[in-house]
Structure formats: C-alpha cells, structure tokens
Coordinates of C-alpha atoms and ligand atoms in Angstrom, one line a residue:
M1282 CA 18.6 12.5 -0.8
N1283 CA 19.0 13.3 2.9
T1284 CA 16.5 11.8 5.3
P1285 CA 14.4 14.8 6.2
A1286 CA 13.9 15.6 2.6
K1287 CA 13.1 12.1 1.7
L1288 CA 10.7 11.8 4.6
G1289 CA 9.3 15.1 3.5
S1290 CA 8.5 13.9 0.1
Y1291 CA 6.9 10.8 1.5
V1292 CA 4.7 12.9 3.6
L1293 CA 3.9 15.2 0.8
G1294 CA 3.4 12.3 -1.4
L1295 CA 0.8 10.9 1.0
A1296 CA -1.0 14.2 1.0
V1297 CA -1.7 13.9 -2.6
L1298 CA -1.4 10.2 -3.1
F1299 CA -5.1 9.7 -3.0
G1300 CA -5.4 12.9 -4.9
A1301 CA -3.2 13.2 -7.9
T1302 CA 0.3 12.0 -7.3
F1303 CA 0.0 8.5 -8.4
G1304 CA -2.9 9.2 -10.7
A1305 CA -2.6 12.1 -13.0
G1306 CA 0.2 13.6 -14.8
K1307 CA -0.9 17.1 -13.8
A1308 CA 0.5 16.7 -10.4
V1309 CA 4.0 15.8 -11.5
G1310 CA 5.5 19.0 -10.4
V1311 CA 4.3 18.4 -6.8
V1312 CA 6.1 15.2 -6.4
G1313 CA 9.6 15.5 -5.0
S1314 CA 9.4 19.3 -4.4
P1315 CA 10.4 20.4 -1.0
P1316 CA 7.8 20.0 1.6
S1317 CA 6.3 23.2 2.9
P1318 CA 6.4 23.7 6.6
G1319 CA 3.3 22.3 8.2
G1320 CA 2.8 19.8 5.4
H1321 CA -0.9 19.8 4.8
A1322 CA -1.9 23.3 5.7
T1323 CA -2.9 23.9 2.1
H1324 CA -4.8 20.7 2.1
E1325 CA -7.1 21.6 4.9
S1326 CA -9.8 23.3 2.8
A1327 CA -9.3 21.2 -0.3
P1328 CA -9.9 17.5 0.4
A1329 CA -8.3 15.2 -2.0
A1330 CA -11.6 13.6 -2.9
Q1331 CA -12.0 15.6 -6.1
V1332 CA -9.3 13.6 -7.8
V1333 CA -9.4 9.9 -8.6
P1334 CA -7.6 7.8 -6.0
A1335 CA -4.9 5.4 -7.0
G1336 CA -5.7 1.9 -8.1
L1337 CA -9.1 2.4 -9.5
Q1338 CA -8.0 2.6 -13.1
V1339 CA -6.4 0.0 -15.4
S1340 CA -4.9 2.8 -17.5
D1341 CA -3.6 6.2 -16.5
D1342 CA -1.1 8.8 -17.7
G1343 CA -0.4 6.7 -20.8
Y1344 CA 0.4 3.6 -18.9
T1345 CA -1.8 0.5 -19.0
L1346 CA -1.8 -2.7 -17.0
V1347 CA -2.3 -5.6 -19.3
P1348 CA -3.0 -8.9 -17.7
V1349 CA -2.1 -11.9 -19.9
T1350 CA -3.6 -14.2 -17.4
T1351 CA -7.2 -13.2 -16.6
A1352 CA -8.8 -16.3 -15.1
V1353 CA -7.3 -18.9 -12.8
E1354 CA -8.4 -21.9 -11.0
P1355 CA -8.9 -21.4 -7.3
G1356 CA -6.5 -23.1 -5.0
K1357 CA -4.1 -23.9 -7.8
Q1358 CA -0.8 -22.2 -8.5
T1359 CA -0.7 -20.4 -11.8
D1360 CA 2.1 -18.6 -13.6
F1361 CA 0.4 -15.2 -13.6
R1362 CA 1.7 -13.0 -16.4
F1363 CA 1.1 -9.3 -17.3
S1364 CA 2.8 -6.4 -18.8
V1365 CA 2.6 -2.6 -18.4
T1366 CA 2.4 -0.7 -21.7
G1367 CA 3.7 2.8 -22.0
P1368 CA 2.6 5.8 -24.0
D1369 CA 4.2 4.3 -27.1
G1370 CA 2.0 1.2 -26.7
R1371 CA 4.9 -1.1 -26.0
P1372 CA 5.7 -3.0 -22.8
V1373 CA 7.7 -0.9 -20.4
T1374 CA 11.1 -2.4 -19.6
A1375 CA 12.7 0.5 -17.6
Y1376 CA 11.5 1.0 -14.1
Q1377 CA 12.9 2.8 -11.1
V1378 CA 13.5 0.7 -8.1
E1379 CA 11.3 1.7 -5.2
H1380 CA 11.8 0.0 -1.8
E1381 CA 14.2 -2.5 -3.4
K1382 CA 11.8 -3.6 -6.2
K1383 CA 10.9 -2.4 -9.6
L1384 CA 7.3 -3.3 -9.2
H1385 CA 5.1 -4.2 -6.2
F1386 CA 2.2 -6.4 -7.0
I1387 CA -0.7 -6.6 -4.6
V1388 CA -3.5 -9.1 -5.0
V1389 CA -6.7 -8.7 -3.0
S1390 CA -10.0 -10.5 -3.1
R1391 CA -12.9 -8.0 -3.8
D1392 CA -14.4 -8.8 -0.5
L1393 CA -11.1 -7.7 1.1
T1394 CA -10.6 -10.9 3.1
S1395 CA -7.5 -12.1 1.1
F1396 CA -4.3 -10.2 0.6
Q1397 CA -0.9 -10.9 -1.0
H1398 CA 2.0 -8.6 -1.6
L1399 CA 4.2 -10.1 -4.2
H1400 CA 7.3 -9.2 -6.3
P1401 CA 7.1 -10.6 -9.9
Q1402 CA 10.1 -11.1 -12.2
M1403 CA 10.4 -9.2 -15.4
G1404 CA 11.7 -10.7 -18.7
S1405 CA 13.8 -8.6 -21.0
D1406 CA 10.6 -8.1 -23.2
G1407 CA 8.8 -6.4 -20.3
L1408 CA 6.6 -9.4 -19.5
W1409 CA 6.2 -9.9 -15.8
S1410 CA 5.5 -13.3 -14.2
I1411 CA 4.8 -14.5 -10.7
P1412 CA 3.6 -17.8 -9.3
L1413 CA 0.1 -17.0 -7.9
T1414 CA -2.5 -18.9 -6.0
L1415 CA -5.9 -17.4 -5.6
P1416 CA -7.2 -19.2 -2.5
E1417 CA -10.9 -19.3 -3.3
A1418 CA -13.3 -18.7 -6.1
G1419 CA -14.2 -15.1 -6.6
A1420 CA -13.3 -11.7 -8.0
Y1421 CA -9.9 -10.3 -7.2
R1422 CA -8.2 -7.0 -7.8
V1423 CA -4.5 -7.0 -8.8
F1424 CA -2.5 -3.8 -8.4
A1425 CA 0.8 -2.9 -10.0
D1426 CA 2.6 -0.2 -8.0
F1427 CA 5.6 1.1 -9.9
R1428 CA 7.5 4.1 -11.2
P1429 CA 8.5 4.0 -14.9
E1430 CA 12.1 5.4 -15.4
G1431 CA 11.8 9.1 -15.7
G1432 CA 8.1 9.1 -14.8
T1433 CA 5.9 9.5 -11.7
G1434 CA 4.7 6.7 -9.5
L1435 CA 1.5 4.9 -10.6
T1436 CA -0.8 2.3 -9.2
L1437 CA -2.9 0.6 -11.8
G1438 CA -5.5 -2.0 -11.0
A1439 CA -7.3 -4.8 -12.9
D1440 CA -9.8 -7.5 -12.1
V1441 CA -8.9 -11.2 -12.2
Y1442 CA -11.3 -14.0 -11.7
A1443 CA -11.1 -17.4 -10.0
G1444 CA -14.0 -19.4 -11.3
G1445 CA -16.4 -21.5 -9.2
G1446 CA -19.0 -21.0 -6.5
F1447 CA -18.3 -17.7 -4.9
R1448 CA -19.2 -17.1 -1.3
P1449 CA -18.4 -13.5 -0.4
K1450 CA -17.5 -12.9 3.2
P1451 CA -18.7 -9.8 5.1
L1452 CA -16.1 -7.2 5.8
P1453 CA -14.4 -8.2 9.1
A1454 CA -15.5 -6.1 12.0
V1455 CA -13.8 -2.9 12.9
S1456 CA -11.0 -3.8 15.3
R1457 CA -7.8 -2.3 16.8
T1458 CA -6.2 -5.7 17.3
A1459 CA -5.1 -8.3 14.7
E1460 CA -3.7 -11.7 15.3
V1461 CA -1.3 -13.5 13.0
D1462 CA 0.7 -16.6 13.7
G1463 CA 0.9 -16.0 17.4
Y1464 CA 1.7 -12.3 16.9
T1465 CA -0.7 -9.6 18.2
V1466 CA -0.6 -6.2 16.4
T1467 CA -2.5 -3.3 17.8
L1468 CA -3.5 -0.2 16.0
D1469 CA -3.4 3.3 17.6
G1470 CA -4.5 6.5 15.9
D1471 CA -7.5 7.4 13.7
L1472 CA -8.1 7.8 10.0
V1473 CA -9.6 11.3 9.4
P1474 CA -10.8 12.1 5.9
G1475 CA -8.8 14.8 4.2
R1476 CA -6.2 14.9 7.0
T1477 CA -2.9 13.4 7.7
S1478 CA -3.3 10.8 10.4
K1479 CA -0.6 9.2 12.5
L1480 CA -1.0 5.5 12.8
T1481 CA 1.0 3.5 15.2
L1482 CA 1.1 -0.3 15.0
K1483 CA 2.6 -2.2 17.9
V1484 CA 3.8 -5.8 17.4
S1485 CA 3.9 -8.2 20.3
K1486 CA 4.3 -12.0 20.7
D1487 CA 3.2 -14.0 23.6
G1488 CA 2.4 -10.9 25.5
R1489 CA 5.9 -9.4 25.0
P1490 CA 6.7 -6.4 22.7
V1491 CA 8.8 -7.4 19.7
T1492 CA 11.8 -5.2 19.6
D1493 CA 13.8 -6.9 16.9
L1494 CA 11.7 -6.5 13.8
Q1495 CA 13.7 -7.1 10.7
P1496 CA 13.9 -4.7 7.8
Y1497 CA 11.8 -5.8 4.9
L1498 CA 12.1 -3.9 1.7
A1499 CA 14.0 -1.1 3.4
A1500 CA 11.4 -0.6 6.2
Y1501 CA 10.2 -2.2 9.3
G1502 CA 6.7 -2.3 8.0
H1503 CA 4.6 -1.8 4.9
L1504 CA 1.1 -0.7 5.1
V1505 CA -1.5 -0.9 2.3
A1506 CA -4.9 0.7 2.9
L1507 CA -7.9 -0.2 0.7
R1508 CA -11.2 1.6 0.8
N1509 CA -14.2 -0.7 1.3
G1510 CA -16.5 -0.5 -1.6
D1511 CA -14.2 0.2 -4.5
L1512 CA -10.7 -0.8 -3.3
A1513 CA -9.1 2.6 -3.8
Y1514 CA -5.5 2.0 -3.0
L1515 CA -3.2 3.8 -0.6
H1516 CA 0.4 2.5 0.0
V1517 CA 1.7 4.1 3.1
H1518 CA 5.3 3.9 4.3
P1519 CA 6.5 4.3 7.8
D1520 CA 8.1 7.2 9.5
G1521 CA 11.9 6.6 9.3
E1522 CA 13.8 3.7 8.0
P1523 CA 16.1 1.0 9.4
G1524 CA 19.6 2.2 10.1
D1525 CA 18.8 5.9 10.2
G1526 CA 19.8 6.0 13.8
K1527 CA 16.4 7.0 15.1
T1528 CA 14.0 4.4 14.0
P1529 CA 13.5 1.6 16.5
S1530 CA 13.1 -2.0 15.3
G1531 CA 9.8 -2.3 17.1
P1532 CA 7.7 -2.8 18.9
E1533 CA 6.0 0.3 17.3
I1534 CA 5.9 1.2 13.6
T1535 CA 4.6 4.6 12.8
F1536 CA 2.9 5.6 9.6
Y1537 CA 1.4 8.7 8.2
A1538 CA -1.7 8.1 6.1
E1539 CA -4.4 10.2 4.6
V1540 CA -7.7 8.9 3.3
P1541 CA -9.9 10.8 0.9
S1542 CA -13.3 10.1 2.3
G1543 CA -15.2 8.7 5.3
G1544 CA -16.0 5.0 5.6
D1545 CA -14.3 1.8 6.2
Y1546 CA -10.8 0.9 5.2
R1547 CA -9.0 -2.4 5.3
L1548 CA -5.4 -2.0 6.5
F1549 CA -2.8 -4.7 5.7
L1550 CA 0.5 -4.5 7.6
D1551 CA 3.5 -6.5 6.3
F1552 CA 6.2 -7.0 8.9
Q1553 CA 9.2 -9.3 9.1
H1554 CA 10.4 -11.2 12.3
G1555 CA 12.4 -14.4 12.6
G1556 CA 13.0 -14.4 8.9
T1557 CA 9.3 -14.6 8.0
V1558 CA 7.1 -11.9 6.5
R1559 CA 3.6 -11.8 8.0
T1560 CA 0.5 -9.8 7.3
A1561 CA -1.7 -8.3 10.0
A1562 CA -5.1 -7.0 8.8
F1563 CA -7.5 -4.5 10.4
T1564 CA -10.7 -2.9 9.5
A1565 CA -10.7 0.7 10.4
R1566 CA -13.5 3.2 10.3
T1567 CA -12.8 6.9 9.8
V1568 CA -13.6 9.5 12.4
Q1569 CA -14.4 13.1 11.8
A1570 CA -12.0 15.5 13.4
P1571 CA -13.6 17.8 15.9
S1572 CA -14.2 21.1 14.1
G1573 CA -11.5 23.7 14.7
E1574 CA -8.9 21.0 15.5
A1575 CA -5.6 21.5 13.8
P1576 CA -4.4 18.8 11.4
A1577 CA -2.1 16.2 12.9
E1578 CA 1.4 17.5 13.4
V1579 CA 3.7 15.8 10.9
D1580 CA 7.2 15.4 12.4
H1581 CA 9.5 16.3 9.5
G1582 CA 12.0 17.7 11.9
H1583 CA 15.2 16.0 13.0
Ligands
CU3021 CU1 6.3 -4.7 -2.6

C-alpha cells in the first residue's frame, strides 16, 4: 500500500472509528476504501455519535473478550490471561499484525489516572498472557485492540478489579502541558466534536526540543484518547511514519483525531527516546467550532 493511500485510510478510519469502523460489521465496506477528497465532508452533517464508540462493549461483531483473570491484588504482579473468542465460539488464533503487534492491550483505571499500553503473548491455543500490575485498588478497564485475520479492526473492553480500599482521584485538570521523567510535552490543537482535529504534540527535554525521537511500533508516537465518563476508546495514529522521507523524528508529532461528543477526554501519548518508552497524559476539553467554519483540512496530499 503506498503512503498516501495508507494515510488516507487512517484518516478515513478515524472519521468512522468512533462511529462504526471498529464497532459494527455494517461499516466493513468503508474501511480501506479510497478516501474521498476532503475526507470528512460527508461527515459534517452526520456526527458519528449515533453509533456506539469503540471500547464500550465486551462483545461485538461476533467477537468476545474473555478475561480469565478478573480480579487481582493491587501492587502485585499477576499473570493476566484472557482470550478473544470468534463467531464460532472458539478462541481466535489468527490475527493480522497492526503496528508490529497482533494485539494491543490497554489497561486504564476507571478514574483515568493510570494507563498502561502492553503487548501480551499468545499461546497456540489462543490464550493471551501478560505480566500485569494494577498499581492501586479500584476498577480498571482493559481494552484489546486487534484485527482478526480477514476481519475488521475491533476494540473490545472489559472491567477488571483490584480489591481493597478504593480512593478515586478527580480527573486531572485540563492542561496543554504534561511532564514525564524530565520531558515536557505540549499539546496544540483542539478537539471538536464530529470534526477531524489536528493535534500537534511537541516533546522537549530540559528546555530543548527533542529531535531524535525513536520509532516505536512503526510510529514516532501513539495516542490513545478516552472519553471521561465512559472510557469510549479512540486510538489515533500520527500523520506519516518513520522512514517515509517526510516525517521528522520530533520535536512535533502530528495526529488527526475525531471525537464523537463534547466533554473531557484524557489523552495518553506514548513516545520513545533514549531507548525508553514514556507516556505523557493530558486532559483536553472539546471546543465547539465557530458556525460556518470549514472542517480541518486533512493533508492527504504528498
Ligand atoms: Cu500497542
């Protein structure tokens, strides 16, 4: 697949991600079809909110996330196991590799203050396992983001509990700056419900822009957006990829994202520098586009 076409389907995928792509079988034909010029023009009058966003269901399109481990002790590493059963009721063993992995596993506390992006190992029987530590007592949401061989991409979610006294934390304040391990990441751009929004994340360290980000899972950054309130899931990928001759290795990473409704979202950016993957987290509040303003221009060009 050439780059523009690939990017085009990402962008198109985003348009419907919170709509139907990763959720319902009905949208299958949409995925991977060539992007129409202007991307989201058709979307303007039909916000994606009518369809169930990804990650809210434990079972969709015949596939079910089946946690074998459902309760763990906080602060203690557990061998967390699960499977994904297919339409025949049996564990799925054939997956398509997406971003270098067959399955991406995201673990988030329900109060959105803890985030882990993991890559479990699958046995030949379709049983997945991953060493997992849930930092504190509470309710967690686990997401399996995958594409069964020959099928469409799905994100299924299930609740997992760490027993004990639970002290929920308030949603961190809205901020355009996040600090992690001496790195500062700033967020530019606004989330606009029903529209494609360009988000630019800029990484610096000790006041200097970082220009030698390392590819991580075939990208300079991975962004997961979760809606406050129900943890609806949006996995967004950056514009361009390492080695395509036009995507810089920092300090800026550009993403296109579309959120289905107004409100607060928690954004988690994974980036790699100096051999370590770190996560910068932001709380972002959507803004309403001024009426009559055209949707964000998506650059599929090149
Ligand atoms: Cu992943």
